[in-house]
Coordinates of C-alpha atoms in Angstrom, one line a residue:
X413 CA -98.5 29.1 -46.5
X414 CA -101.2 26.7 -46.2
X415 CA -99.4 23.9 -46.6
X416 CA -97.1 25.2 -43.6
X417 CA -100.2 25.7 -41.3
X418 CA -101.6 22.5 -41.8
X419 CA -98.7 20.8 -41.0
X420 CA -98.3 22.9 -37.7
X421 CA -101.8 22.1 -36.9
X422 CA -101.0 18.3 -37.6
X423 CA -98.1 18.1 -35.6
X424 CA -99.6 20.5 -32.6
X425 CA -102.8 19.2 -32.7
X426 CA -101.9 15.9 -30.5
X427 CA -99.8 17.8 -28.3
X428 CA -103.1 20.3 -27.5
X429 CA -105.8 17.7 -27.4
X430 CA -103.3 14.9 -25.3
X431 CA -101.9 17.3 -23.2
X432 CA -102.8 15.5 -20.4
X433 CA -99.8 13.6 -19.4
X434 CA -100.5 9.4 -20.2
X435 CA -101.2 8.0 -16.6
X436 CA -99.6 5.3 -15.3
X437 CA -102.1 2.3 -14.6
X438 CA -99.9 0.9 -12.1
X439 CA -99.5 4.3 -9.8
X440 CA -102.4 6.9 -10.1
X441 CA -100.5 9.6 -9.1
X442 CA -97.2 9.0 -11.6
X443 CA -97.0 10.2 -15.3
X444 CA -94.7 10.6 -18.0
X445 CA -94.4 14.3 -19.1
X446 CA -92.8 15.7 -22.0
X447 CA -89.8 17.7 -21.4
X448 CA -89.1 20.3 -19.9
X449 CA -85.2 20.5 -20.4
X450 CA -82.8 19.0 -22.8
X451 CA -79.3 18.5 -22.4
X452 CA -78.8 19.2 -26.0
X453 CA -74.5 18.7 -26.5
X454 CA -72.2 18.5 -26.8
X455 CA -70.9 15.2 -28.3
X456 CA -67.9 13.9 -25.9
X457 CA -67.8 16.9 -23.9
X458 CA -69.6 15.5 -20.8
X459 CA -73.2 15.0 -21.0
X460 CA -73.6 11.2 -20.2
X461 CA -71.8 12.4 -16.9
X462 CA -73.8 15.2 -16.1
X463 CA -77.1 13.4 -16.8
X464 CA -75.9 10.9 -14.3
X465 CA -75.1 13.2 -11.8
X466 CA -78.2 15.2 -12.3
X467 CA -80.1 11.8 -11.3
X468 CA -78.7 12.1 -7.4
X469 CA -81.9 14.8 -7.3
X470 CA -85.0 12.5 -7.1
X471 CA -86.9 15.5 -8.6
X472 CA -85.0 15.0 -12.2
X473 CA -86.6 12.3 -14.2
X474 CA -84.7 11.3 -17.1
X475 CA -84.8 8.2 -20.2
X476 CA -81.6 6.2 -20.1
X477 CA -80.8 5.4 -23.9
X478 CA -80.7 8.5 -26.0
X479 CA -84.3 9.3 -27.5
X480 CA -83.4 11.3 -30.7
X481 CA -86.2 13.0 -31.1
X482 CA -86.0 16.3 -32.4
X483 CA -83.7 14.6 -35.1
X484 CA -83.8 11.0 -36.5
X485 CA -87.5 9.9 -34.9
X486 CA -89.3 13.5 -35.3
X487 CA -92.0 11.7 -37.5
X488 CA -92.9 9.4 -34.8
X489 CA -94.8 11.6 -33.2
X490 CA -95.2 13.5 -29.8
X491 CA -97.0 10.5 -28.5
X492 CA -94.5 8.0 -29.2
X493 CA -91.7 11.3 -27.5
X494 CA -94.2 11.0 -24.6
X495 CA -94.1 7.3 -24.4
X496 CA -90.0 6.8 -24.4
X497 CA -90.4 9.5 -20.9
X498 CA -89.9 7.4 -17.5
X499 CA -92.9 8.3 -15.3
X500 CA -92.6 11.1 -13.0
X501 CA -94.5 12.6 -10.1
X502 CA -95.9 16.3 -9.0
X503 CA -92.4 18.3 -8.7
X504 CA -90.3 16.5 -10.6
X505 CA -88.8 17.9 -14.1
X506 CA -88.4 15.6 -16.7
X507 CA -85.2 16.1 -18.6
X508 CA -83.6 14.0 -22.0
X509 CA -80.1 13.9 -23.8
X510 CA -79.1 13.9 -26.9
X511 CA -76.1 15.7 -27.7
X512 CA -76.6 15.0 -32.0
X513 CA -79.3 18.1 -31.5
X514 CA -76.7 20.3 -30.9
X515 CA -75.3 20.2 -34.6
X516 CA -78.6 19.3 -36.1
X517 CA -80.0 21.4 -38.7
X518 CA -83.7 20.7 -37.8
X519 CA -83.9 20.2 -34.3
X520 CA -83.9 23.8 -33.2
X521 CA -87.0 25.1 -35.0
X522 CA -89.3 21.4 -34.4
X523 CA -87.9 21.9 -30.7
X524 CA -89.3 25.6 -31.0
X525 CA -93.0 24.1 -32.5
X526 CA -93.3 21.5 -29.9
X527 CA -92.1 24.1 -26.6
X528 CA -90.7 27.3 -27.2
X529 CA -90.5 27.3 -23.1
X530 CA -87.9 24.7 -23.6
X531 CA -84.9 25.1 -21.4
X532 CA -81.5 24.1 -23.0
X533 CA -78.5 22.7 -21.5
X534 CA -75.3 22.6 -23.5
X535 CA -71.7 21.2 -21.9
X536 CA -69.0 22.5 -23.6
X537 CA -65.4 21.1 -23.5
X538 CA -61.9 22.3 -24.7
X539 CA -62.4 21.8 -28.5
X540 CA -59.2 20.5 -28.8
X541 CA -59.6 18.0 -25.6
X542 CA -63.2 17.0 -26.9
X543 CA -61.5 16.4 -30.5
X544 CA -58.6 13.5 -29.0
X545 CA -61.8 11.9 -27.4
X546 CA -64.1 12.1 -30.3
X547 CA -61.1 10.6 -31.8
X548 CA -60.1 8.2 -29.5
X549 CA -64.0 6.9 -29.3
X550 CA -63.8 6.8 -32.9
X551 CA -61.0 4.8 -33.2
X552 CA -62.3 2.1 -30.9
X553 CA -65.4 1.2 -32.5
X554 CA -63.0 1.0 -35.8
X555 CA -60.9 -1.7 -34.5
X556 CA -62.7 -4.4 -36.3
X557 CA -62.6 -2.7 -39.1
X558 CA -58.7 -2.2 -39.0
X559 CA -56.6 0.8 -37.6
X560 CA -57.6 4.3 -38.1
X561 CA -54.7 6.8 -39.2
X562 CA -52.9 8.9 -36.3
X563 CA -55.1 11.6 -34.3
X564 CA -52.0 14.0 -36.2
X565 CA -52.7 12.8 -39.2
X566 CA -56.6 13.2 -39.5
X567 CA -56.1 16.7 -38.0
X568 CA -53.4 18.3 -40.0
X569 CA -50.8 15.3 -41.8
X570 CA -51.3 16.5 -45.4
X571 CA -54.8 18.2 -44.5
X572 CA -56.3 14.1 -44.3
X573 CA -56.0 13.4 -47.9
X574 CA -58.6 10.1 -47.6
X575 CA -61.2 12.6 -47.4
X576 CA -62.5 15.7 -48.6
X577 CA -60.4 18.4 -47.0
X578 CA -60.4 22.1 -45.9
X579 CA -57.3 23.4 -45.2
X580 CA -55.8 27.1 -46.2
X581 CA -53.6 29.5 -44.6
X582 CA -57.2 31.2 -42.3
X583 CA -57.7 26.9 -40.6
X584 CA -53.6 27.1 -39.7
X585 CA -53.7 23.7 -41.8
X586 CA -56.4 22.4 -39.3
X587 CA -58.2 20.0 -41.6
X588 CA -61.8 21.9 -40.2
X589 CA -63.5 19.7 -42.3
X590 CA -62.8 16.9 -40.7
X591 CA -66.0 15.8 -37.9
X592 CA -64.0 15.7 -34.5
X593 CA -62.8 19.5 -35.5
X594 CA -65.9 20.7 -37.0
X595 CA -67.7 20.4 -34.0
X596 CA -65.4 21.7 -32.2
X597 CA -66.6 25.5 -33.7
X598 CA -69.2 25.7 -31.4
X599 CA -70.1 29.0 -32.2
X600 CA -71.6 28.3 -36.1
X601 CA -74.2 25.7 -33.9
X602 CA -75.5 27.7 -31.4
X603 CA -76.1 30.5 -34.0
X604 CA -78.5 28.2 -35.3
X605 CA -80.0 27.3 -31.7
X606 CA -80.0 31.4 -30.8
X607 CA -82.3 32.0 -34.1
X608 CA -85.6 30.4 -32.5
X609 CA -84.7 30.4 -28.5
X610 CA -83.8 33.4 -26.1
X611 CA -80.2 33.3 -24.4
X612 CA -81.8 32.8 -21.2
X613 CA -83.1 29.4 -22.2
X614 CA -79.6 28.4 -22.4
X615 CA -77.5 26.8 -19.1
X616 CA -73.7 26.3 -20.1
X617 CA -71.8 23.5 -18.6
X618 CA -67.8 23.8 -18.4
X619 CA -66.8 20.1 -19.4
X620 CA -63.5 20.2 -17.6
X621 CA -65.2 21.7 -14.4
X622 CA -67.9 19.2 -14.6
X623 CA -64.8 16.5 -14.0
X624 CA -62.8 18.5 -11.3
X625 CA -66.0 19.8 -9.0
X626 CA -68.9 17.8 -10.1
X627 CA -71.5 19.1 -7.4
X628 CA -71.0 22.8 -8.4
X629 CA -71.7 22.1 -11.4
X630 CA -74.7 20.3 -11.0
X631 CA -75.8 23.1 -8.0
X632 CA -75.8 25.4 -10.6
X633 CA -78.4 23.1 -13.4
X634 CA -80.1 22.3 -10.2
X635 CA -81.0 26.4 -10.1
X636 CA -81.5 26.6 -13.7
X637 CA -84.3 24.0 -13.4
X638 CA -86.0 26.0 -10.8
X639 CA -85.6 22.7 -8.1
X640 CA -83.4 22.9 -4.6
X641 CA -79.7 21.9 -4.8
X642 CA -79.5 18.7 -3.0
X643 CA -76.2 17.2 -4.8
X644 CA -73.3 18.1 -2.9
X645 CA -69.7 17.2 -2.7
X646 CA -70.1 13.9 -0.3
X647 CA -71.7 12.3 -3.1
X648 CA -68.6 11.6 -5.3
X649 CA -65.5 9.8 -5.3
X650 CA -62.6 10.0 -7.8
X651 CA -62.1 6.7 -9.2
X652 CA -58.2 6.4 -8.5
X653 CA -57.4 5.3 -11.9
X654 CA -59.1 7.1 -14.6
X655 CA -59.3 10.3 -12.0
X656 CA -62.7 10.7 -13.3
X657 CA -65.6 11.6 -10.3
X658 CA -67.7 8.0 -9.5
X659 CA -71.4 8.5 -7.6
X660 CA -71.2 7.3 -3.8
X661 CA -74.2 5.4 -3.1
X662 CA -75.9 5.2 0.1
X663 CA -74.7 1.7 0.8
X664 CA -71.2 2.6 0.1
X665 CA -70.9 1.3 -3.2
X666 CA -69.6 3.4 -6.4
X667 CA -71.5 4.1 -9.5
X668 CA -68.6 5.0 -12.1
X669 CA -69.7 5.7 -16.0
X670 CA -68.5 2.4 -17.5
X671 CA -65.0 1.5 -18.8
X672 CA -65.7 4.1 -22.3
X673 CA -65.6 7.4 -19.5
X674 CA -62.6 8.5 -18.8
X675 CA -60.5 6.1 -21.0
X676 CA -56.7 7.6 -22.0
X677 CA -56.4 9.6 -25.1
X678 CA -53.7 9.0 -27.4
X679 CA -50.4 11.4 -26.4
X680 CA -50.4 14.0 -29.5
X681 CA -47.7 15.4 -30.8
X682 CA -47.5 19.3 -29.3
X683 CA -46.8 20.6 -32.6
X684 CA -50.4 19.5 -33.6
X685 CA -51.7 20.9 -30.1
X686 CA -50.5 24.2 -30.8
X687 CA -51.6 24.6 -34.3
X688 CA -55.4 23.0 -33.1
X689 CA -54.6 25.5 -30.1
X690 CA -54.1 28.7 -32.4
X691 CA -56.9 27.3 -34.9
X692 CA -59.6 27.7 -32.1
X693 CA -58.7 30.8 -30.4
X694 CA -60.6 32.8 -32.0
X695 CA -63.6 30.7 -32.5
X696 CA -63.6 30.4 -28.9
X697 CA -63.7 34.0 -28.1
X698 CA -66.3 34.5 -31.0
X699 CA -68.1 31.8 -28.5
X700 CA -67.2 33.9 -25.1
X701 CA -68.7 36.9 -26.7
X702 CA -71.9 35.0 -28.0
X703 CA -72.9 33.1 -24.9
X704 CA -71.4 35.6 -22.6
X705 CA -69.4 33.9 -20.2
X706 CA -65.8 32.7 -20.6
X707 CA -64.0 29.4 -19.6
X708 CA -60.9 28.9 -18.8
X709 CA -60.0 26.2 -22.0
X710 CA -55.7 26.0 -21.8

């Protein structure tokens, strides 16, 4: 029990006596701020997007690589968090992303210690449509190291014998052990998230919606932050190839995500659709009824 207090008061103790945010020596009146929100997942289901379109409000501050806090760099300290923050004025909310939190073990309950205020974005995304592009990214970064097997045959073709597998009559021969399907059960992660913060920290993001009306979407995080909807429709552009939204910049130019967003997925067999299909119905609707709201995943 000691032990337990002493390393609260160690790792609280900065955070209480540097609360004061670290002043920029350039610009008096700028600061960087610890944050307020996190877009915490999920993993290819849309959050580089959304961060990106969340930046057309001035008032949203954000770091552009991922920080990884609350997960690979906790030991770093809140200081060093602090210092990776871009410096923000009065009014402006400064936000981070790292969609790895989401099926982190530890980063819940450190993210509760440091601000259990925190508010919590998640964007969810078809499980089955977020597994092809989990996939598909996968695959790409493996070229160099020679082809991966099929999308079909990490996912069900004899239940991925390479690896340690998890298939019975309850997965529909899913392989659910497999990472790109795993994740997919969003349910069994947010339980973990729901056990130190209240539902009403939580703001959920529908992935495909995110693509097909962009400024709704971000309207509605604008609201959840508290700050005035200023993104609206005029400011994107579907690029006509990738049919993926692009920013419209005041000059006229396009700011699209870079040539890994909105690249083709591999066509799957339907056979394998269906069974991933019937494998995640009812972790979806054990999602639905956790979160309570419902999207409209085909």
């Amino acid at each position: 029990f000691f032990q337990m207090i002493i390393h609260l008061t160690i790792l609280i103790l900065p955070y209480l006596v540097c609360s004061a945010p670290i002043r920029s020596t350039q610009q008096p009146n700028r600061e960087r701020k610890l944050p307020e929100a996190i877009i915490i997942g999920v993993k290819k289901a849309g959050t580089r997007a959304l961060l990106e379109f969340l930046r057309l409000n001035p008032h949203i501050k954000a770091p552009g690589p991922e920080v990884h806090f609350f997960d690979r760099n906790f030991e770093k300290g809140l200081e060093w968090y602090r210092s990776q923050m871009p410096e923000s004025e009065e009014g402006d909310i400064t936000i981070e992303k790292s969609p790895a939190y989401f099926i982190s073990k530890t980063a819940p309950s450190r993210m509760k210690e440091i601000n259990p205020k925190m508010k919590l974005i998640v964007v969810l995304r078809d499980p089955v449509t977020r597994a092809i592009s989990d996939y598909t990214q996968a695959s790409s970064k493996r070229r160099r190291l020679g082809q991966m097997p099929s999308f079909e045959r990490m996912a069900v073709g004899n239940c991925a014998p390479w690896s340690k597998s998890n298939c019975s009559v309850k997965t529909q021969g899913v392989n659910s052990h497999w990472g790109a399907v795993r994740i997919g059960v969003y349910h069994k992660y947010l339980q973990r998230w729901l056990k130190e913060f209240p539902l009403a920290q939580f703001h959920f993001v529908d992935g495909q919606k995110l693509i097909d009306d962009p400024a709704e979407e971000v309207k509605k995080v604008e609201e959840f932050l508290g700050l005035k909807s200023v993104v609206t429709p005029s400011d994107f552009e579907v690029d006509s190839v990738k049919k993926f939204p692009c920013i419209k910049n005041p000059d006229g130019t396009h700011h699209c995500l870079g040539k890994t967003k909105g690249r083709p997925h591999p066509k799957v067999d339907e056979p394998v659709l269906k069974r991933l299909k019937r494998f995640y119905e009812p972790e979806n609707d054990r999602l639905f009824s956790l979160i309570r709201q419902h999207f409209q995943w085909e």
